[in-house]
PDB file of C-alpha atoms in Angstrom:
ATOM      1  CA  MET A   5     129.092  87.810 135.063  1.00  0.00           C
ATOM      2  CA  HIS A   6     125.051  87.361 135.711  1.00  0.00           C
ATOM      3  CA  ALA A   7     123.870  89.044 138.505  1.00  0.00           C
ATOM      4  CA  ALA A   8     121.077  88.870 139.607  1.00  0.00           C
ATOM      5  CA  LEU A   9     117.461  90.074 138.968  1.00  0.00           C
ATOM      6  CA  SER A  10     115.268  91.914 141.814  1.00  0.00           C
ATOM      7  CA  GLU A  11     112.172  90.785 142.894  1.00  0.00           C
ATOM      8  CA  PRO A  12     109.544  90.516 139.719  1.00  0.00           C
ATOM      9  CA  ALA A  13     107.495  94.016 138.939  1.00  0.00           C
ATOM     10  CA  THR A  14     104.307  94.258 137.489  1.00  0.00           C
ATOM     11  CA  THR A  15     105.208  95.686 134.584  1.00  0.00           C
ATOM     12  CA  GLY A  16     106.330  92.866 133.041  1.00  0.00           C
ATOM     13  CA  PRO A  17     108.527  89.240 132.313  1.00  0.00           C
ATOM     14  CA  PRO A  18     112.275  90.680 132.582  1.00  0.00           C
ATOM     15  CA  GLU A  19     114.679  90.198 129.371  1.00  0.00           C
ATOM     16  CA  LEU A  20     117.009  87.677 129.700  1.00  0.00           C
ATOM     17  CA  ASP A  21     119.280  86.076 126.910  1.00  0.00           C
ATOM     18  CA  ARG A  22     119.392  82.526 126.792  1.00  0.00           C
ATOM     19  CA  SER A  23     122.215  82.384 123.925  1.00  0.00           C
ATOM     20  CA  THR A  24     125.313  82.543 126.771  1.00  0.00           C
ATOM     21  CA  ALA A  25     123.940  81.111 130.213  1.00  0.00           C
ATOM     22  CA  ASP A  26     121.267  78.423 131.294  1.00  0.00           C
ATOM     23  CA  VAL A  27     118.443  80.472 134.457  1.00  0.00           C
ATOM     24  CA  VAL A  28     118.174  79.666 137.838  1.00  0.00           C
ATOM     25  CA  LEU A  29     115.092  80.492 140.063  1.00  0.00           C
ATOM     26  CA  ILE A  30     116.629  80.434 143.821  1.00  0.00           C
ATOM     27  CA  VAL A  31     113.642  80.575 146.209  1.00  0.00           C
ATOM     28  CA  ASP A  32     114.356  80.820 149.594  1.00  0.00           C
ATOM     29  CA  ASP A  33     113.547  83.280 152.576  1.00  0.00           C
ATOM     30  CA  VAL A  34     116.404  83.994 154.160  1.00  0.00           C
ATOM     31  CA  PRO A  35     118.424  86.289 152.829  1.00  0.00           C
ATOM     32  CA  ASP A  36     122.314  84.709 153.600  1.00  0.00           C
ATOM     33  CA  ASN A  37     121.221  81.432 151.549  1.00  0.00           C
ATOM     34  CA  LEU A  38     120.389  83.410 148.682  1.00  0.00           C
ATOM     35  CA  SER A  39     123.714  85.571 148.785  1.00  0.00           C
ATOM     36  CA  VAL A  40     125.765  81.416 148.998  1.00  0.00           C
ATOM     37  CA  LEU A  41     123.675  79.992 146.370  1.00  0.00           C
ATOM     38  CA  HIS A  42     123.994  83.077 144.141  1.00  0.00           C
ATOM     39  CA  ASP A  43     127.688  83.913 144.110  1.00  0.00           C
ATOM     40  CA  ALA A  44     128.104  79.970 142.941  1.00  0.00           C
ATOM     41  CA  LEU A  45     125.841  80.027 140.585  1.00  0.00           C
ATOM     42  CA  ASP A  46     127.055  83.253 139.271  1.00  0.00           C
ATOM     43  CA  GLU A  47     130.639  82.349 139.409  1.00  0.00           C
ATOM     44  CA  SER A  48     129.545  79.181 137.478  1.00  0.00           C
ATOM     45  CA  GLY A  49     128.463  81.281 134.356  1.00  0.00           C
ATOM     46  CA  TYR A  50     124.504  80.921 135.060  1.00  0.00           C
ATOM     47  CA  THR A  51     122.081  83.634 135.339  1.00  0.00           C
ATOM     48  CA  VAL A  52     120.081  84.065 138.750  1.00  0.00           C
ATOM     49  CA  LEU A  53     116.785  84.916 139.193  1.00  0.00           C
ATOM     50  CA  VAL A  54     115.503  85.236 142.987  1.00  0.00           C
ATOM     51  CA  ALA A  55     112.277  85.105 145.543  1.00  0.00           C
ATOM     52  CA  THR A  56     111.594  85.290 148.762  1.00  0.00           C
ATOM     53  CA  ASN A  57     108.223  83.522 148.605  1.00  0.00           C
ATOM     54  CA  GLY A  58     105.750  80.987 147.399  1.00  0.00           C
ATOM     55  CA  GLU A  59     103.924  83.912 145.288  1.00  0.00           C
ATOM     56  CA  SER A  60     107.111  85.858 143.987  1.00  0.00           C
ATOM     57  CA  ALA A  61     108.083  82.467 142.974  1.00  0.00           C
ATOM     58  CA  LEU A  62     105.251  81.673 141.268  1.00  0.00           C
ATOM     59  CA  LEU A  63     105.102  84.692 139.457  1.00  0.00           C
ATOM     60  CA  ARG A  64     108.675  85.145 138.864  1.00  0.00           C
ATOM     61  CA  ALA A  65     108.449  81.522 137.145  1.00  0.00           C
ATOM     62  CA  ALA A  66     105.738  82.022 134.560  1.00  0.00           C
ATOM     63  CA  GLN A  67     107.629  85.317 133.764  1.00  0.00           C
ATOM     64  CA  ALA A  68     110.996  84.267 133.104  1.00  0.00           C
ATOM     65  CA  LEU A  69     110.033  80.359 132.577  1.00  0.00           C
ATOM     66  CA  PRO A  70     114.219  78.984 134.309  1.00  0.00           C
ATOM     67  CA  ASP A  71     115.860  76.495 132.967  1.00  0.00           C
ATOM     68  CA  ILE A  72     115.460  74.675 136.647  1.00  0.00           C
ATOM     69  CA  VAL A  73     114.720  75.844 140.117  1.00  0.00           C
ATOM     70  CA  LEU A  74     115.850  75.571 143.356  1.00  0.00           C
ATOM     71  CA  LEU A  75     112.818  75.819 146.105  1.00  0.00           C
ATOM     72  CA  ASP A  76     113.305  76.102 149.613  1.00  0.00           C
ATOM     73  CA  ALA A  77     110.414  73.170 150.945  1.00  0.00           C
ATOM     74  CA  VAL A  78     109.918  75.031 154.336  1.00  0.00           C
ATOM     75  CA  MET A  79     108.916  79.094 154.062  1.00  0.00           C
ATOM     76  CA  PRO A  80     106.711  80.678 155.553  1.00  0.00           C
ATOM     77  CA  GLY A  81     102.963  81.431 153.899  1.00  0.00           C
ATOM     78  CA  MET A  82     103.100  79.241 150.992  1.00  0.00           C
ATOM     79  CA  ASP A  83     105.710  76.331 151.570  1.00  0.00           C
ATOM     80  CA  GLY A  84     107.826  75.010 148.716  1.00  0.00           C
ATOM     81  CA  PHE A  85     105.668  72.078 148.491  1.00  0.00           C
ATOM     82  CA  GLU A  86     102.682  74.170 147.124  1.00  0.00           C
ATOM     83  CA  VAL A  87     104.871  75.875 145.021  1.00  0.00           C
ATOM     84  CA  ALA A  88     106.418  72.729 143.402  1.00  0.00           C
ATOM     85  CA  ARG A  89     102.456  71.477 143.082  1.00  0.00           C
ATOM     86  CA  ARG A  90     101.617  75.240 141.767  1.00  0.00           C
ATOM     87  CA  LEU A  91     104.489  74.673 138.590  1.00  0.00           C
ATOM     88  CA  LYS A  92     103.640  71.477 137.945  1.00  0.00           C
ATOM     89  CA  ALA A  93     100.072  72.122 137.177  1.00  0.00           C
ATOM     90  CA  GLN A  94     100.913  75.150 134.894  1.00  0.00           C
ATOM     91  CA  PRO A  95     101.203  73.656 131.864  1.00  0.00           C
ATOM     92  CA  GLU A  96     103.864  76.839 130.585  1.00  0.00           C
ATOM     93  CA  THR A  97     105.983  75.839 134.338  1.00  0.00           C
ATOM     94  CA  ALA A  98     105.261  72.005 134.275  1.00  0.00           C
ATOM     95  CA  HIS A  99     108.524  70.365 132.444  1.00  0.00           C
ATOM     96  CA  ILE A 100     111.294  72.172 135.266  1.00  0.00           C
ATOM     97  CA  PRO A 101     112.794  70.520 136.780  1.00  0.00           C
ATOM     98  CA  ILE A 102     112.683  71.301 141.117  1.00  0.00           C
ATOM     99  CA  VAL A 103     115.337  70.845 143.167  1.00  0.00           C
ATOM    100  CA  PHE A 104     114.281  70.905 146.707  1.00  0.00           C
ATOM    101  CA  MET A 105     116.414  72.297 149.436  1.00  0.00           C
ATOM    102  CA  THR A 106     115.417  71.506 152.648  1.00  0.00           C
ATOM    103  CA  GLY A 107     116.613  70.798 156.251  1.00  0.00           C
ATOM    104  CA  LEU A 108     113.899  68.109 156.738  1.00  0.00           C
ATOM    105  CA  THR A 109     115.646  64.935 156.123  1.00  0.00           C
ATOM    106  CA  ASP A 110     113.307  62.777 157.698  1.00  0.00           C
ATOM    107  CA  THR A 111     111.842  59.938 155.261  1.00  0.00           C
ATOM    108  CA  GLU A 112     108.257  61.874 154.939  1.00  0.00           C
ATOM    109  CA  HIS A 113     109.295  65.394 153.993  1.00  0.00           C
ATOM    110  CA  VAL A 114     111.507  63.616 151.144  1.00  0.00           C
ATOM    111  CA  VAL A 115     108.372  61.945 149.681  1.00  0.00           C
ATOM    112  CA  ALA A 116     106.701  64.711 150.194  1.00  0.00           C
ATOM    113  CA  ALA A 117     108.693  65.996 148.051  1.00  0.00           C
ATOM    114  CA  PHE A 118     108.823  64.442 144.980  1.00  0.00           C
ATOM    115  CA  GLN A 119     105.257  63.814 144.980  1.00  0.00           C
ATOM    116  CA  ALA A 120     105.177  67.460 144.720  1.00  0.00           C
ATOM    117  CA  GLY A 121     107.297  67.389 141.307  1.00  0.00           C
ATOM    118  CA  GLY A 122     110.700  68.030 142.865  1.00  0.00           C
ATOM    119  CA  VAL A 123     113.461  65.574 140.798  1.00  0.00           C
ATOM    120  CA  ASP A 124     115.633  65.722 143.997  1.00  0.00           C
ATOM    121  CA  TYR A 125     116.702  67.421 147.032  1.00  0.00           C
ATOM    122  CA  VAL A 126     119.592  68.181 148.752  1.00  0.00           C
ATOM    123  CA  THR A 127     119.842  69.060 152.413  1.00  0.00           C
ATOM    124  CA  LYS A 128     120.989  72.547 154.995  1.00  0.00           C
ATOM    125  CA  PRO A 129     122.959  74.251 155.213  1.00  0.00           C
ATOM    126  CA  ILE A 130     123.816  73.843 151.348  1.00  0.00           C
ATOM    127  CA  ARG A 131     126.996  73.500 150.306  1.00  0.00           C
ATOM    128  CA  ALA A 132     127.770  75.241 146.914  1.00  0.00           C
ATOM    129  CA  ARG A 133     129.864  72.409 145.384  1.00  0.00           C
ATOM    130  CA  GLU A 134     126.833  69.660 145.669  1.00  0.00           C
ATOM    131  CA  VAL A 135     124.305  72.062 144.859  1.00  0.00           C
ATOM    132  CA  LEU A 136     126.012  73.124 141.408  1.00  0.00           C
ATOM    133  CA  ALA A 137     126.764  68.966 140.993  1.00  0.00           C
ATOM    134  CA  ARG A 138     123.026  68.240 141.141  1.00  0.00           C
ATOM    135  CA  ILE A 139     121.587  71.490 139.099  1.00  0.00           C
ATOM    136  CA  ALA A 140     124.850  70.231 136.143  1.00  0.00           C
ATOM    137  CA  VAL A 141     122.917  66.417 136.163  1.00  0.00           C
ATOM    138  CA  HIS A 142     119.126  68.071 136.112  1.00  0.00           C
ATOM    139  CA  MET A 143     120.473  70.981 133.662  1.00  0.00           C
ATOM    140  CA  GLN A 144     121.313  68.311 130.527  1.00  0.00           C
ATOM    141  CA  GLY A 145     118.119  66.973 130.998  1.00  0.00           C
ATOM    142  CA  ALA A 146     116.098  69.781 130.747  1.00  0.00           C
ATOM    143  CA  ARG A 147     118.286  71.264 127.689  1.00  0.00           C
ATOM    144  CA  GLN A 148     118.078  68.393 125.671  1.00  0.00           C
ATOM    145  CA  ALA A 149     113.678  68.104 126.557  1.00  0.00           C
ATOM    146  CA  ARG A 150     113.606  71.993 125.726  1.00  0.00           C
ATOM    147  CA  GLN A 151     115.853  71.470 122.606  1.00  0.00           C
ATOM    148  CA  ALA A 152     113.311  68.868 121.585  1.00  0.00           C
ATOM    149  CA  ARG A 153     109.485  70.964 122.196  1.00  0.00           C
ATOM    150  CA  ASN A 154     111.434  73.867 120.495  1.00  0.00           C
ATOM    151  CA  ALA A 155     112.507  71.307 117.583  1.00  0.00           C
ATOM    152  CA  LEU A 156     108.712  69.970 117.341  1.00  0.00           C
ATOM    153  CA  ASP A 157     107.512  73.431 116.531  1.00  0.00           C
ATOM    154  CA  ALA A 158     109.972  74.530 114.509  1.00  0.00           C
ATOM    155  CA  PHE A 159     108.993  71.577 111.955  1.00  0.00           C
ATOM    156  CA  GLY A 160     105.021  73.793 112.933  1.00  0.00           C
ATOM    157  CA  HIS A 161     104.094  70.428 115.659  1.00  0.00           C
ATOM    158  CA  ALA A 162     103.634  71.526 117.575  1.00  0.00           C
ATOM    159  CA  THR A 163     102.839  69.098 120.438  1.00  0.00           C
ATOM    160  CA  LEU A 164     100.910  69.099 124.322  1.00  0.00           C
ATOM    161  CA  ALA A 165     100.301  66.582 126.706  1.00  0.00           C
ATOM    162  CA  ILE A 166      97.118  65.452 128.798  1.00  0.00           C
ATOM    163  CA  ARG A 167      96.700  63.396 131.658  1.00  0.00           C
ATOM    164  CA  VAL A 168      93.277  62.052 130.654  1.00  0.00           C
ATOM    165  CA  SER A 169      92.775  60.457 134.109  1.00  0.00           C
ATOM    166  CA  ASP A 170      91.984  64.012 135.895  1.00  0.00           C
ATOM    167  CA  SER A 171      91.277  65.610 132.202  1.00  0.00           C
ATOM    168  CA  ARG A 172      94.418  68.062 133.450  1.00  0.00           C
ATOM    169  CA  LEU A 173      97.082  69.921 130.473  1.00  0.00           C
ATOM    170  CA  VAL A 174     100.120  68.964 131.352  1.00  0.00           C
ATOM    171  CA  TRP A 175     102.995  70.721 129.498  1.00  0.00           C
ATOM    172  CA  GLN A 176     102.711  72.510 125.648  1.00  0.00           C
ATOM    173  CA  THR A 177     104.946  73.939 123.580  1.00  0.00           C
ATOM    174  CA  PRO A 178     104.890  77.337 122.901  1.00  0.00           C
ATOM    175  CA  LEU A 179     103.086  76.886 119.349  1.00  0.00           C
ATOM    176  CA  ALA A 180     100.821  74.280 120.728  1.00  0.00           C
ATOM    177  CA  ARG A 181      99.741  77.043 123.641  1.00  0.00           C
ATOM    178  CA  LYS A 182      98.960  79.978 120.152  1.00  0.00           C
ATOM    179  CA  LEU A 183      97.304  77.286 118.625  1.00  0.00           C
ATOM    180  CA  LEU A 184      95.013  75.974 121.652  1.00  0.00           C
ATOM    181  CA  HIS A 185      93.988  79.943 122.179  1.00  0.00           C
ATOM    182  CA  ASP A 186      93.543  80.066 118.012  1.00  0.00           C
ATOM    183  CA  TYR A 187      91.234  77.615 117.870  1.00  0.00           C
ATOM    184  CA  PHE A 188      89.459  76.996 121.215  1.00  0.00           C
ATOM    185  CA  GLU A 189      88.205  79.001 123.555  1.00  0.00           C
ATOM    186  CA  ALA A 190      90.291  79.960 126.798  1.00  0.00           C
ATOM    187  CA  LEU A 191      91.073  76.798 129.666  1.00  0.00           C
ATOM    188  CA  ALA A 192      88.592  77.143 131.705  1.00  0.00           C
ATOM    189  CA  GLY A 193      89.518  76.761 136.027  1.00  0.00           C
ATOM    190  CA  PRO A 194      91.037  78.151 138.512  1.00  0.00           C
ATOM    191  CA  PRO A 195      95.094  79.336 137.589  1.00  0.00           C
ATOM    192  CA  GLU A 196      96.384  76.349 139.399  1.00  0.00           C
ATOM    193  CA  ALA A 197      94.326  74.260 138.036  1.00  0.00           C
ATOM    194  CA  PRO A 198      93.796  74.457 134.019  1.00  0.00           C
ATOM    195  CA  GLN A 199      91.026  72.204 131.947  1.00  0.00           C
ATOM    196  CA  VAL A 200      91.391  70.720 128.518  1.00  0.00           C
ATOM    197  CA  PRO A 201      89.310  72.628 126.444  1.00  0.00           C
ATOM    198  CA  ALA A 202      86.051  70.692 125.968  1.00  0.00           C
ATOM    199  CA  GLN A 203      85.490  69.597 122.568  1.00  0.00           C
ATOM    200  CA  LEU A 204      89.675  68.377 122.837  1.00  0.00           C
ATOM    201  CA  LEU A 205      89.476  66.000 125.724  1.00  0.00           C
ATOM    202  CA  THR A 206      86.386  64.307 124.719  1.00  0.00           C
ATOM    203  CA  TRP A 207      88.230  63.705 121.306  1.00  0.00           C
ATOM    204  CA  VAL A 208      90.843  62.596 123.341  1.00  0.00           C
ATOM    205  CA  GLN A 209      89.358  60.649 125.777  1.00  0.00           C
ATOM    206  CA  ALA A 210      87.821  58.693 122.547  1.00  0.00           C
ATOM    207  CA  GLN A 211      90.623  58.272 121.075  1.00  0.00           C
ATOM    208  CA  ALA A 212      92.560  57.064 124.072  1.00  0.00           C
ATOM    209  CA  ALA A 213      90.034  54.497 125.280  1.00  0.00           C
ATOM    210  CA  LEU A 214      90.259  53.474 120.496  1.00  0.00           C
ATOM    211  CA  ALA A 215      94.360  53.357 120.989  1.00  0.00           C
ATOM    212  CA  GLU A 216      94.293  51.114 124.167  1.00  0.00           C
ATOM    213  CA  GLN A 217      91.476  48.108 122.101  1.00  0.00           C
ATOM    214  CA  GLY A 218      94.411  47.990 119.448  1.00  0.00           C
ATOM    215  CA  GLY A 219      92.281  50.087 117.103  1.00  0.00           C
ATOM    216  CA  ILE A 220      93.939  54.036 114.803  1.00  0.00           C
ATOM    217  CA  PRO A 221      93.130  56.898 116.292  1.00  0.00           C
ATOM    218  CA  THR A 222      90.928  59.289 113.835  1.00  0.00           C
ATOM    219  CA  PRO A 223      92.920  62.446 113.599  1.00  0.00           C
ATOM    220  CA  LEU A 224      90.697  65.291 114.964  1.00  0.00           C
ATOM    221  CA  THR A 225      90.229  68.520 112.316  1.00  0.00           C
ATOM    222  CA  LEU A 226      89.531  72.501 113.452  1.00  0.00           C
ATOM    223  CA  VAL A 227      88.965  75.351 111.277  1.00  0.00           C
ATOM    224  CA  ASN A 228      89.048  78.750 111.187  1.00  0.00           C
ATOM    225  CA  GLY A 229      88.633  80.358 108.008  1.00  0.00           C
ATOM    226  CA  ALA A 230      90.825  79.503 105.423  1.00  0.00           C
ATOM    227  CA  ARG A 231      93.703  77.740 108.469  1.00  0.00           C
ATOM    228  CA  GLN A 232      92.546  74.516 109.391  1.00  0.00           C
ATOM    229  CA  LEU A 233      94.098  72.419 113.016  1.00  0.00           C
ATOM    230  CA  VAL A 234      94.906  69.002 112.336  1.00  0.00           C
ATOM    231  CA  LEU A 235      95.229  67.097 115.794  1.00  0.00           C
ATOM    232  CA  THR A 236      95.847  63.497 116.013  1.00  0.00           C
ATOM    233  CA  LEU A 237      96.981  61.308 119.169  1.00  0.00           C
ATOM    234  CA  GLN A 238     100.918  59.954 118.686  1.00  0.00           C
ATOM    235  CA  GLU A 239     101.444  57.507 122.120  1.00  0.00           C
ATOM    236  CA  ARG A 240     100.870  58.084 126.063  1.00  0.00           C
ATOM    237  CA  THR A 241     104.105  58.161 128.396  1.00  0.00           C
ATOM    238  CA  SER A 242     105.631  56.642 131.305  1.00  0.00           C
ATOM    239  CA  ASP A 243     103.651  58.980 132.792  1.00  0.00           C
ATOM    240  CA  GLU A 244     100.100  57.998 131.647  1.00  0.00           C
ATOM    241  CA  ASP A 245      99.949  60.896 129.728  1.00  0.00           C
ATOM    242  CA  TRP A 246      98.406  61.396 125.830  1.00  0.00           C
ATOM    243  CA  LEU A 247     100.933  63.636 123.656  1.00  0.00           C
ATOM    244  CA  ILE A 248      99.112  65.502 120.658  1.00  0.00           C
ATOM    245  CA  VAL A 249     100.680  66.440 118.059  1.00  0.00           C
ATOM    246  CA  MET A 250      99.116  69.927 116.159  1.00  0.00           C
ATOM    247  CA  ARG A 251      99.412  70.531 112.310  1.00  0.00           C
ATOM    248  CA  GLU A 252      97.603  73.855 111.308  1.00  0.00           C
ATOM    249  CA  VAL A 253      97.125  73.815 107.753  1.00  0.00           C
ATOM    250  CA  SER A 254      96.546  77.232 105.905  1.00  0.00           C
ATOM    251  CA  ASP A 255      95.531  78.054 102.491  1.00  0.00           C
ATOM    252  CA  THR A 256      95.586  81.679 103.134  1.00  0.00           C
ATOM    253  CA  ALA A 257      97.372  82.762 100.015  1.00  0.00           C
ATOM    254  CA  ILE A 258      95.289  81.193  98.315  1.00  0.00           C
ATOM    255  CA  VAL A 259      92.429  83.718  99.819  1.00  0.00           C
ATOM    256  CA  ASP A 260      94.815  86.365  99.259  1.00  0.00           C
ATOM    257  CA  ALA A 261      94.793  85.347  96.017  1.00  0.00           C
ATOM    258  CA  MET A 262      91.391  85.505  95.732  1.00  0.00           C
ATOM    259  CA  MET A 263      91.148  89.467  97.140  1.00  0.00           C
ATOM    260  CA  SER A 264      93.133  90.987  95.012  1.00  0.00           C
ATOM    261  CA  SER A 265      91.959  89.781  91.811  1.00  0.00           C
ATOM    262  CA  PHE A 266      89.122  90.199  92.205  1.00  0.00           C
ATOM    263  CA  LYS A 267      88.846  93.319  94.131  1.00  0.00           C
ATOM    264  CA  LEU A 268      86.938  91.327  97.470  1.00  0.00           C
ATOM    265  CA  THR A 269      87.086  92.029 100.497  1.00  0.00           C
ATOM    266  CA  LEU A 270      88.371  89.576 103.366  1.00  0.00           C
ATOM    267  CA  ARG A 271      85.140  87.785 104.592  1.00  0.00           C
ATOM    268  CA  GLU A 272      84.099  87.786 100.663  1.00  0.00           C
ATOM    269  CA  ALA A 273      86.790  85.619  99.692  1.00  0.00           C
ATOM    270  CA  GLU A 274      86.590  83.314 102.050  1.00  0.00           C
ATOM    271  CA  VAL A 275      83.417  82.734 101.590  1.00  0.00           C
ATOM    272  CA  LEU A 276      84.181  81.928  98.077  1.00  0.00           C
ATOM    273  CA  TYR A 277      87.030  79.799  99.349  1.00  0.00           C
ATOM    274  CA  TRP A 278      84.689  77.439 100.528  1.00  0.00           C
ATOM    275  CA  VAL A 279      82.630  77.297  97.765  1.00  0.00           C
ATOM    276  CA  VAL A 280      85.258  76.319  95.495  1.00  0.00           C
ATOM    277  CA  LYS A 281      85.485  73.464  98.129  1.00  0.00           C
ATOM    278  CA  GLY A 282      81.615  72.213  97.154  1.00  0.00           C
ATOM    279  CA  LYS A 283      80.158  73.928 101.097  1.00  0.00           C
ATOM    280  CA  THR A 284      76.998  74.858 101.270  1.00  0.00           C
ATOM    281  CA  ASN A 285      75.630  77.996 103.059  1.00  0.00           C
ATOM    282  CA  ARG A 286      75.064  76.856 106.039  1.00  0.00           C
ATOM    283  CA  ASP A 287      78.437  74.365 106.333  1.00  0.00           C
ATOM    284  CA  ILE A 288      79.976  77.846 105.112  1.00  0.00           C
ATOM    285  CA  GLY A 289      78.074  79.936 108.297  1.00  0.00           C
ATOM    286  CA  ASP A 290      79.046  77.564 111.103  1.00  0.00           C
ATOM    287  CA  ILE A 291      82.940  77.503 109.458  1.00  0.00           C
ATOM    288  CA  LEU A 292      82.780  81.052 109.653  1.00  0.00           C
ATOM    289  CA  GLY A 293      80.791  81.927 112.783  1.00  0.00           C
ATOM    290  CA  SER A 294      78.277  83.664 110.518  1.00  0.00           C
ATOM    291  CA  SER A 295      75.127  83.019 109.889  1.00  0.00           C
ATOM    292  CA  PRO A 296      73.437  81.066 106.429  1.00  0.00           C
ATOM    293  CA  ALA A 297      72.178  84.623 105.517  1.00  0.00           C
ATOM    294  CA  THR A 298      75.120  86.370 105.908  1.00  0.00           C
ATOM    295  CA  VAL A 299      76.874  83.871 104.068  1.00  0.00           C
ATOM    296  CA  LYS A 300      74.112  84.459 101.371  1.00  0.00           C
ATOM    297  CA  LYS A 301      74.502  89.033 101.323  1.00  0.00           C
ATOM    298  CA  HIS A 302      78.333  87.639 101.081  1.00  0.00           C
ATOM    299  CA  LEU A 303      77.907  85.577  97.840  1.00  0.00           C
ATOM    300  CA  GLU A 304      75.460  88.127  96.117  1.00  0.00           C
ATOM    301  CA  HIS A 305      78.958  90.526  96.068  1.00  0.00           C
ATOM    302  CA  VAL A 306      80.815  87.886  95.072  1.00  0.00           C
ATOM    303  CA  TYR A 307      78.867  87.429  91.697  1.00  0.00           C
ATOM    304  CA  THR A 308      78.056  90.696  91.307  1.00  0.00           C
ATOM    305  CA  LYS A 309      82.354  91.382  91.735  1.00  0.00           C
ATOM    306  CA  LEU A 310      82.819  88.285  89.184  1.00  0.00           C
ATOM    307  CA  GLY A 311      80.829  88.787  86.714  1.00  0.00           C
ATOM    308  CA  VAL A 312      78.684  85.337  87.653  1.00  0.00           C
ATOM    309  CA  GLU A 313      75.078  84.566  87.888  1.00  0.00           C
ATOM    310  CA  THR A 314      75.657  80.713  90.146  1.00  0.00           C
ATOM    311  CA  ARG A 315      77.646  79.062  93.045  1.00  0.00           C
ATOM    312  CA  THR A 316      78.925  76.766  90.490  1.00  0.00           C
ATOM    313  CA  ALA A 317      80.170  80.157  88.334  1.00  0.00           C
ATOM    314  CA  ALA A 318      81.791  81.285  90.638  1.00  0.00           C
ATOM    315  CA  ALA A 319      83.669  77.990  91.511  1.00  0.00           C
ATOM    316  CA  GLY A 320      84.841  77.860  88.006  1.00  0.00           C
ATOM    317  CA  VAL A 321      86.245  81.319  87.934  1.00  0.00           C
ATOM    318  CA  ALA A 322      87.641  81.523  90.750  1.00  0.00           C
ATOM    319  CA  THR A 323      89.276  77.913  90.240  1.00  0.00           C
ATOM    320  CA  SER A 324      91.142  79.140  86.801  1.00  0.00           C
ATOM    321  CA  ARG A 325      92.172  82.320  87.886  1.00  0.00           C
ATOM    322  CA  VAL A 326      94.109  80.827  91.251  1.00  0.00           C
ATOM    323  CA  ALA A 327      95.584  77.874  88.504  1.00  0.00           C
ATOM    324  CA  GLN A 328      97.022  80.754  86.570  1.00  0.00           C
ATOM    325  CA  LEU A 329      98.311  82.192  89.967  1.00  0.00           C
ATOM    326  CA  VAL A 330      99.828  79.572  91.102  1.00  0.00           C
ATOM    327  CA  ARG A 331     101.237  78.326  87.334  1.00  0.00           C
ATOM    328  CA  ARG A 332     102.972  82.018  87.684  1.00  0.00           C
TER     329      ARG A 332
END
């Protein structure tokens, strides 16, 4: 059996073994409801997490990233509709299917559940067999989507979706999240509504407009030391979100070879790498976040260590030496 985990602690995310069971988060302020659902789900082989209010539900979802959320619509304080909206506004949790639990069967409340991001609803009093059947259907779709995202990451193709109409990052794969932080400044805006980095949004808007006119989108290339990130606009989904694939190209092996062969520091090796690529001191400064004067000083050290006097000679020595290493 997979025991329920208690309310989230502040010391860090819980450790979950996803290899043997799917994870369900139940959010309800009524202990009897939690008990009935927990027992039924646990007996069916699910790992069960619980939260008794909206705030703890958001924290638990962000920590554990459950495969599905069973969400009570009416709770004191933050109600289920607001919890759902906030989960859907966060790229990390936007993909998680939400099944509402409600005693409110009026049309307006059902519509509100779907507008808040729910994929389904069950009515109270809860019937465990019905809940299990609904979960099984939505879990299969969620599992397939998760496998697809993980497969993209496994092949080095990080993926994210951006909604141009409101400049929102809708969802992203784990690798995409890492690359965004590596190449862009931290996302701006309040936690419940993260914004797309300005440079990325400007590029997406321009390329989306071009694609809609029948043109061919142009990739965006960003540079970070000897690493380069290439972003490609793919297509628009049925939800009007644009898919972007990010692929990192790294020449760190060459930089490492230069450091080892010529006894250079990392920054000196990076400067030499870009000299070989034909970049000026100003270009290299822009790439590495340094001034042209600092680049010039690094280059002087490189000349001394390579025993040359010009950038052309330095590039020639470096190219020849790296070629020898590659052939070995």
